[in-house]
Short mmCIF file of C-alpha atoms in Angstrom, two decimals:
data_model
loop_
_atom_site.label_atom_id
_atom_site.label_comp_id
_atom_site.label_asym_id
_atom_site.label_seq_id
_atom_site.Cartn_x
_atom_site.Cartn_y
_atom_site.Cartn_z
CA MET A 1 -20.55 -5.93 -20.87
CA PRO A 2 -17.62 -7.61 -19.07
CA GLN A 3 -17.99 -11.35 -18.70
CA ARG A 4 -18.48 -12.69 -15.21
CA PRO A 5 -15.66 -15.03 -14.17
CA ARG A 6 -16.67 -18.56 -13.24
CA LEU A 7 -15.52 -19.33 -9.75
CA PRO A 8 -14.67 -22.73 -8.31
CA GLY A 9 -15.99 -21.84 -4.87
CA ALA A 10 -18.05 -19.34 -2.97
CA ARG A 11 -15.32 -16.77 -2.38
CA GLY A 12 -13.12 -16.28 -5.38
CA GLU A 13 -11.19 -17.71 -8.26
CA ASN A 14 -7.61 -18.73 -8.91
CA ARG A 15 -6.02 -17.37 -12.06
CA ARG A 16 -2.81 -19.09 -13.08
CA ARG A 17 0.12 -17.44 -14.81
CA GLY A 18 2.58 -20.09 -15.81
CA GLY A 19 2.90 -22.29 -12.74
CA ARG A 20 1.87 -19.59 -10.30
CA GLU A 21 -1.42 -18.63 -8.76
CA ALA A 22 -3.04 -15.21 -8.61
CA ARG A 23 -6.19 -15.08 -6.55
CA VAL A 24 -9.26 -12.91 -7.03
CA GLN A 25 -11.08 -12.45 -3.75
CA ARG A 26 -14.66 -11.38 -3.26
CA VAL A 27 -15.73 -10.00 0.08
CA GLY A 28 -18.98 -8.92 1.64
CA ARG A 29 -22.12 -10.97 1.23
CA PRO A 30 -21.60 -14.70 0.56
CA LEU A 31 -22.05 -15.41 -3.12
CA ALA A 32 -25.08 -17.37 -4.21
CA SER A 33 -24.84 -20.62 -6.12
CA GLU A 34 -24.55 -18.58 -9.33
CA PRO A 35 -21.48 -16.37 -8.61
CA ARG A 36 -21.88 -12.66 -9.24
CA PRO A 37 -20.29 -9.48 -7.94
CA CYS A 38 -21.72 -8.31 -4.65
CA LEU A 39 -23.43 -5.03 -5.46
CA HIS A 40 -25.82 -4.88 -2.54
CA PHE A 41 -23.52 -3.45 0.10
CA LEU A 42 -24.88 0.11 0.09
CA VAL A 43 -28.42 -0.90 0.91
CA PRO A 44 -30.63 1.92 2.20
CA ASN A 45 -29.65 2.53 5.81
CA PRO A 46 -29.23 5.46 8.21
CA GLY A 47 -25.69 5.99 6.96
CA MET A 48 -27.05 6.85 3.53
CA LYS A 49 -28.82 9.87 5.02
CA LYS A 50 -25.43 11.26 5.99
CA LEU A 51 -24.52 11.38 2.33
CA ARG A 52 -27.37 13.78 1.62
CA ASN A 53 -26.09 16.08 4.34
CA PHE A 54 -22.44 15.59 3.53
CA LEU A 55 -21.87 18.92 1.78
CA PRO A 56 -22.96 21.25 4.62
CA GLU A 57 -21.36 18.98 7.23
CA SER A 58 -18.07 19.35 5.37
CA GLY A 59 -18.11 23.12 5.80
CA PHE A 60 -19.43 24.14 2.40
CA ALA A 61 -22.12 26.81 2.26
CA ALA A 62 -24.59 27.21 -0.59
CA GLU A 63 -22.79 30.28 -1.87
CA ASP A 64 -19.35 28.63 -1.75
CA SER A 65 -17.61 27.68 -4.96
CA ILE A 66 -18.16 23.96 -5.57
CA SER A 67 -15.91 21.93 -7.84
CA PRO A 68 -17.28 19.47 -10.40
CA LYS A 69 -16.01 16.70 -8.15
CA HIS A 70 -18.30 17.87 -5.34
CA VAL A 71 -21.21 18.24 -7.74
CA ASN A 72 -20.65 14.68 -8.87
CA PHE A 73 -20.54 13.59 -5.24
CA ILE A 74 -23.85 15.27 -4.46
CA SER A 75 -25.51 13.65 -7.48
CA PHE A 76 -24.07 10.32 -6.44
CA SER A 77 -25.58 10.60 -2.96
CA PHE A 78 -29.02 10.56 -4.56
CA TYR A 79 -28.02 8.05 -7.24
CA ALA A 80 -26.38 5.51 -4.94
CA GLU A 81 -29.58 4.01 -3.61
CA ASP A 82 -30.82 3.22 -7.12
CA LEU A 83 -27.41 1.78 -7.97
CA THR A 84 -27.16 -0.50 -4.94
CA ASN A 85 -30.70 -1.22 -3.83
CA GLY A 86 -30.51 -4.83 -5.00
CA SER A 87 -32.43 -4.32 -8.23
CA TYR A 88 -29.32 -3.10 -10.04
CA ASP A 89 -27.66 -6.45 -10.67
CA ASP A 90 -24.80 -5.77 -13.05
CA VAL A 91 -21.15 -4.75 -13.22
CA LEU A 92 -20.54 -1.05 -12.61
CA ASN A 93 -19.53 0.99 -15.64
CA ALA A 94 -16.83 3.67 -15.77
CA GLU A 95 -19.16 6.52 -14.77
CA GLN A 96 -20.49 4.60 -11.79
CA LEU A 97 -17.00 3.59 -10.71
CA GLN A 98 -15.93 7.24 -10.92
CA LYS A 99 -18.77 8.25 -8.62
CA LEU A 100 -17.83 5.50 -6.21
CA LEU A 101 -14.24 6.73 -6.12
CA TYR A 102 -15.44 10.29 -5.43
CA LEU A 103 -17.49 8.93 -2.57
CA LEU A 104 -14.50 7.05 -1.16
CA GLU A 105 -12.35 10.20 -1.32
CA LEU A 106 -14.86 12.55 0.25
CA THR A 107 -16.66 10.64 2.98
CA GLU A 108 -15.26 10.09 6.45
CA ASP A 109 -17.99 7.70 7.55
CA PRO A 110 -16.25 4.35 8.32
CA SER A 111 -19.28 2.25 7.39
CA ILE A 112 -19.58 3.97 4.00
CA ILE A 113 -15.83 3.68 3.36
CA GLU A 114 -15.95 -0.03 4.11
CA ARG A 115 -18.94 -0.66 1.87
CA ALA A 116 -17.44 1.40 -0.96
CA LEU A 117 -14.25 -0.65 -0.75
CA VAL A 118 -16.25 -3.87 -0.88
CA THR A 119 -17.99 -2.81 -4.07
CA LEU A 120 -14.76 -1.57 -5.67
CA GLY A 121 -13.06 -4.82 -4.72
CA ASN A 122 -15.83 -6.96 -6.14
CA ASN A 123 -15.89 -4.97 -9.37
CA ALA A 124 -12.11 -5.26 -9.58
CA ALA A 125 -12.59 -9.01 -9.99
CA PHE A 126 -13.42 -8.21 -13.63
CA SER A 127 -10.45 -7.61 -15.92
CA ALA A 128 -12.08 -4.68 -17.74
CA ASN A 129 -12.76 -2.88 -14.48
CA GLN A 130 -9.20 -3.45 -13.30
CA VAL A 131 -8.12 -1.25 -16.19
CA ILE A 132 -10.91 1.30 -15.74
CA ILE A 133 -10.21 1.79 -12.03
CA ARG A 134 -6.52 2.36 -12.77
CA GLU A 135 -7.26 4.86 -15.53
CA LEU A 136 -9.66 6.72 -13.23
CA GLY A 137 -6.85 7.13 -10.68
CA GLY A 138 -8.52 4.73 -8.28
CA ILE A 139 -5.47 2.77 -7.12
CA PRO A 140 -4.03 5.58 -4.92
CA VAL A 141 -7.53 6.23 -3.55
CA VAL A 142 -7.86 2.61 -2.46
CA GLY A 143 -4.21 2.40 -1.42
CA SER A 144 -4.56 5.30 0.99
CA LYS A 145 -7.03 3.25 3.02
CA ILE A 146 -4.51 0.56 3.98
CA LYS A 147 -3.16 3.07 6.51
CA ASP A 148 -6.54 3.35 8.21
CA PRO A 149 -6.42 2.32 11.90
CA ASN A 150 -9.80 0.60 11.46
CA HIS A 151 -8.84 -3.03 10.80
CA SER A 152 -12.01 -3.76 8.86
CA ILE A 153 -11.37 -0.86 6.46
CA LYS A 154 -7.74 -1.92 6.14
CA GLU A 155 -8.77 -5.48 5.27
CA LYS A 156 -11.26 -4.35 2.62
CA ALA A 157 -8.68 -2.01 1.07
CA LEU A 158 -6.14 -4.84 0.90
CA ASN A 159 -8.71 -7.13 -0.72
CA ALA A 160 -9.51 -4.48 -3.32
CA LEU A 161 -5.81 -3.94 -4.08
CA SER A 162 -5.35 -7.69 -4.29
CA ASN A 163 -8.00 -7.97 -7.00
CA LEU A 164 -6.57 -4.96 -8.82
CA SER A 165 -3.07 -6.48 -8.68
CA VAL A 166 -4.12 -9.38 -10.92
CA ASN A 167 -3.55 -6.88 -13.75
CA VAL A 168 0.21 -6.63 -14.39
CA GLU A 169 0.06 -2.94 -15.34
CA ASN A 170 -1.73 -2.20 -12.09
CA GLN A 171 1.17 -3.76 -10.19
CA ILE A 172 3.40 -0.89 -11.30
CA LYS A 173 1.25 1.46 -9.23
CA ILE A 174 0.54 -0.99 -6.41
CA LYS A 175 4.21 -1.84 -5.80
CA VAL A 176 4.63 1.38 -3.79
CA TYR A 177 2.57 -0.28 -1.04
CA VAL A 178 4.56 -3.53 -0.90
CA ASN A 179 6.94 -2.52 1.87
CA GLN A 180 4.15 -1.23 4.08
CA VAL A 181 2.04 -4.33 3.51
CA CYS A 182 5.01 -6.56 4.32
CA GLU A 183 5.60 -4.68 7.57
CA ASP A 184 1.92 -4.90 8.48
CA VAL A 185 1.75 -8.62 7.69
CA LEU A 186 4.80 -9.35 9.83
CA SER A 187 3.87 -7.13 12.77
CA GLY A 188 0.08 -7.45 12.78
CA PRO A 189 -2.08 -9.96 14.67
CA LEU A 190 -1.27 -13.54 13.67
CA ASN A 191 -3.92 -15.31 11.57
CA SER A 192 -6.04 -12.15 11.44
CA PRO A 193 -8.19 -11.20 8.41
CA VAL A 194 -5.87 -8.23 7.82
CA GLN A 195 -2.80 -10.47 7.77
CA LEU A 196 -4.42 -12.91 5.34
CA ALA A 197 -5.61 -10.08 3.08
CA GLY A 198 -2.08 -8.68 3.04
CA LEU A 199 -0.62 -12.09 2.22
CA ARG A 200 -3.04 -12.51 -0.69
CA LEU A 201 -1.97 -9.16 -2.10
CA LEU A 202 1.73 -10.00 -1.71
CA THR A 203 1.16 -13.39 -3.36
CA ASN A 204 -0.42 -11.71 -6.38
CA MET A 205 2.46 -9.25 -6.53
CA THR A 206 4.93 -12.16 -6.83
CA VAL A 207 3.16 -13.95 -9.69
CA THR A 208 5.71 -12.40 -12.04
CA ASN A 209 9.40 -11.86 -11.27
CA ASP A 210 9.19 -8.10 -11.76
CA HIS A 211 8.80 -7.07 -8.13
CA GLN A 212 10.14 -10.10 -6.26
CA HIS A 213 13.40 -8.35 -5.36
CA MET A 214 11.35 -6.19 -2.99
CA PHE A 215 10.79 -9.25 -0.78
CA THR A 216 14.44 -10.17 -0.21
CA ASN A 217 14.67 -8.58 3.23
CA TYR A 218 11.42 -10.17 4.41
CA ILE A 219 12.07 -13.84 3.60
CA THR A 220 13.30 -14.89 7.05
CA ASP A 221 10.32 -13.18 8.69
CA LEU A 222 7.91 -14.82 6.27
CA PHE A 223 9.23 -18.22 7.34
CA GLN A 224 8.54 -17.23 10.95
CA VAL A 225 4.93 -16.42 10.06
CA LEU A 226 4.73 -19.72 8.19
CA LEU A 227 5.77 -21.71 11.25
CA ALA A 228 3.70 -19.74 13.77
CA GLY A 229 0.49 -19.46 11.76
CA ASN A 230 -2.50 -21.74 11.59
CA GLY A 231 -3.30 -23.93 8.58
CA THR A 232 -4.86 -21.13 6.54
CA THR A 233 -1.93 -18.81 7.16
CA LYS A 234 0.57 -21.57 6.40
CA VAL A 235 -1.04 -22.21 3.01
CA GLN A 236 -1.04 -18.52 2.09
CA VAL A 237 2.59 -17.98 3.09
CA LEU A 238 3.60 -21.08 1.16
CA LYS A 239 1.85 -19.75 -1.95
CA LEU A 240 3.96 -16.60 -1.69
CA LEU A 241 7.19 -18.54 -1.07
CA LEU A 242 6.40 -20.86 -3.98
CA ASN A 243 6.18 -17.90 -6.32
CA LEU A 244 9.57 -16.70 -5.10
CA SER A 245 11.05 -20.18 -5.36
CA GLU A 246 10.39 -20.38 -9.12
CA ASN A 247 12.72 -17.43 -9.74
CA PRO A 248 16.42 -18.41 -9.83
CA ALA A 249 17.31 -14.86 -8.79
CA MET A 250 15.61 -15.51 -5.42
CA THR A 251 17.20 -18.90 -4.73
CA GLU A 252 20.16 -17.58 -2.76
CA GLY A 253 17.90 -15.41 -0.62
CA LEU A 254 15.64 -18.35 0.15
CA LEU A 255 18.45 -20.79 0.97
CA GLY A 256 20.25 -18.18 3.07
CA ALA A 257 17.19 -17.36 5.20
CA GLN A 258 17.52 -18.25 8.87
CA VAL A 259 14.76 -20.77 9.50
CA ASP A 260 13.86 -22.61 12.69
CA ALA A 261 14.44 -26.36 12.63
CA SER A 262 10.71 -26.89 13.20
CA PHE A 263 10.32 -26.15 9.48
CA LEU A 264 11.13 -29.80 8.82
CA SER A 265 7.95 -30.79 10.65
CA LEU A 266 6.09 -29.64 7.52
CA TYR A 267 7.45 -32.82 5.89
CA ASP A 268 5.88 -35.15 8.45
CA GLY A 269 3.49 -37.67 6.99
CA HIS A 270 0.51 -36.49 9.06
CA VAL A 271 0.67 -32.89 7.80
CA ALA A 272 -2.38 -31.72 5.84
CA LYS A 273 -1.99 -32.49 2.14
CA GLU A 274 -2.44 -28.87 1.00
CA ILE A 275 0.49 -27.87 3.22
CA LEU A 276 2.68 -30.92 2.62
CA LEU A 277 2.44 -30.73 -1.18
CA ARG A 278 3.33 -27.05 -1.20
CA ALA A 279 6.27 -27.60 1.15
CA LEU A 280 7.52 -30.37 -1.16
CA THR A 281 7.04 -28.16 -4.21
CA LEU A 282 9.09 -25.45 -2.50
CA PHE A 283 11.95 -27.94 -2.17
CA GLN A 284 11.48 -29.08 -5.77
CA ASN A 285 11.50 -25.52 -7.15
CA ILE A 286 14.69 -24.65 -5.30
CA ASN A 287 16.36 -27.77 -6.71
CA ASN A 288 15.21 -26.87 -10.20
CA CYS A 289 16.61 -23.35 -9.88
CA LEU A 290 19.95 -24.71 -8.68
CA LYS A 291 20.09 -26.91 -11.77
CA LYS A 292 19.32 -23.98 -14.06
CA GLU A 293 22.11 -21.96 -12.49
CA GLY A 294 24.51 -24.89 -12.74
CA HIS A 295 25.03 -25.07 -8.99
CA LEU A 296 24.88 -28.22 -6.91
CA PRO A 297 24.38 -27.99 -3.14
CA VAL A 298 27.61 -29.79 -2.34
CA GLN A 299 29.86 -26.98 -1.13
CA PRO A 300 27.87 -25.18 1.56
CA THR A 301 28.25 -21.42 1.37
CA PHE A 302 25.42 -20.71 3.81
CA THR A 303 25.51 -20.23 7.56
CA GLN A 304 24.36 -22.79 10.09
CA GLY A 305 20.64 -22.47 10.74
CA SER A 306 19.82 -21.47 7.19
CA LEU A 307 17.19 -23.14 5.02
CA PHE A 308 20.05 -24.69 3.04
CA PHE A 309 21.22 -26.73 6.02
CA LEU A 310 17.67 -27.86 6.76
CA LEU A 311 16.80 -28.97 3.23
CA TYR A 312 20.09 -30.68 2.50
CA GLY A 313 20.68 -32.22 5.92
CA GLU A 314 20.26 -35.83 6.99
CA GLU A 315 17.02 -35.22 8.92
CA CYS A 316 15.28 -33.89 5.81
CA ALA A 317 16.64 -36.79 3.75
CA GLN A 318 15.11 -39.24 6.23
CA LYS A 319 11.76 -37.50 5.99
CA MET A 320 11.86 -37.67 2.19
CA ARG A 321 12.55 -41.42 2.34
CA ALA A 322 9.65 -41.91 4.73
CA LEU A 323 7.27 -39.98 2.44
CA VAL A 324 7.95 -42.42 -0.38
CA ASN A 325 5.53 -44.71 1.48
CA HIS A 326 2.92 -42.01 2.06
CA HIS A 327 -0.70 -43.08 1.62
CA ASP A 328 -1.42 -40.26 -0.86
CA ALA A 329 -0.42 -40.83 -4.47
CA ASP A 330 0.21 -37.13 -5.15
CA VAL A 331 2.63 -36.91 -2.24
CA LYS A 332 4.45 -40.05 -3.40
CA GLU A 333 4.80 -38.68 -6.90
CA LYS A 334 6.09 -35.33 -5.66
CA VAL A 335 8.72 -36.97 -3.44
CA THR A 336 10.07 -39.09 -6.27
CA ILE A 337 10.64 -35.95 -8.37
CA ILE A 338 12.87 -34.35 -5.72
CA PRO A 339 16.49 -35.43 -6.30
CA LYS A 340 18.19 -37.35 -3.54
CA CYS A 341 20.84 -34.98 -2.20
#
């Protein structure tokens, strides 16, 4: 049986690869004090009755030829209540996950789709199930739901893909959705659950350098979301940018991004620590990458208004000097690491 991950909080766990974070997110019912996958989402309800009538409603008659997939779906409609009635308190196995994927493919009921995505997402928090779902062909099934106009379904699909993306091999299949998710994150409602779910997925997809080149054309827009978003959004965008900033191949794209001067306000002493430390680490990572490449930011090759001019200008230098006297020891330590440029 797969081991349950131990979570630091009520909603998920951080898994680190090198210096980067990949986040596993659980959605649905709040987790109890003893974290466990949420398997109670398909509780008996009127929507379950639709499952029992699904076959005739879909246009199949008794004499029609029925594929094994549809047979499995019918059996699942009767099996689902036993599986999710609250007494079944364990991780789903491969057969159960297969039935859940059949359900997700065949039903058009939004409430059932949403609940199926929640269970798949919660089960995808376990490394063994991340592999099983991929081998069952589940990633395209889940991925197709990010196009759904229902924002709640879209959010749950993004959360499920985010958990699946913790597995590096899964990222090979998930990368086909990166451009669409980037567009949705940048054009969707600011600070919305869908935007945050998309940012979590994109952050996981940048934990390794393999797919970071796909983000080059979105860096300037990500900085705009960073500056416009609330505290939660700022933290999530910074996590993504931090992953990019550790890769020397992305340094030029980051420094060349057109960024509003208000970015420097992130280095004000009153800024929340979780934001300020990440903004300082972004600066530190970029400096480190410049050292690795043997470049010093002395001869500007970037246009006015770029991140380069903000980070290596006099106003930023003044803010760094002021932060040396910050009341928080972690902030002080981080500032002293950043070279004086």
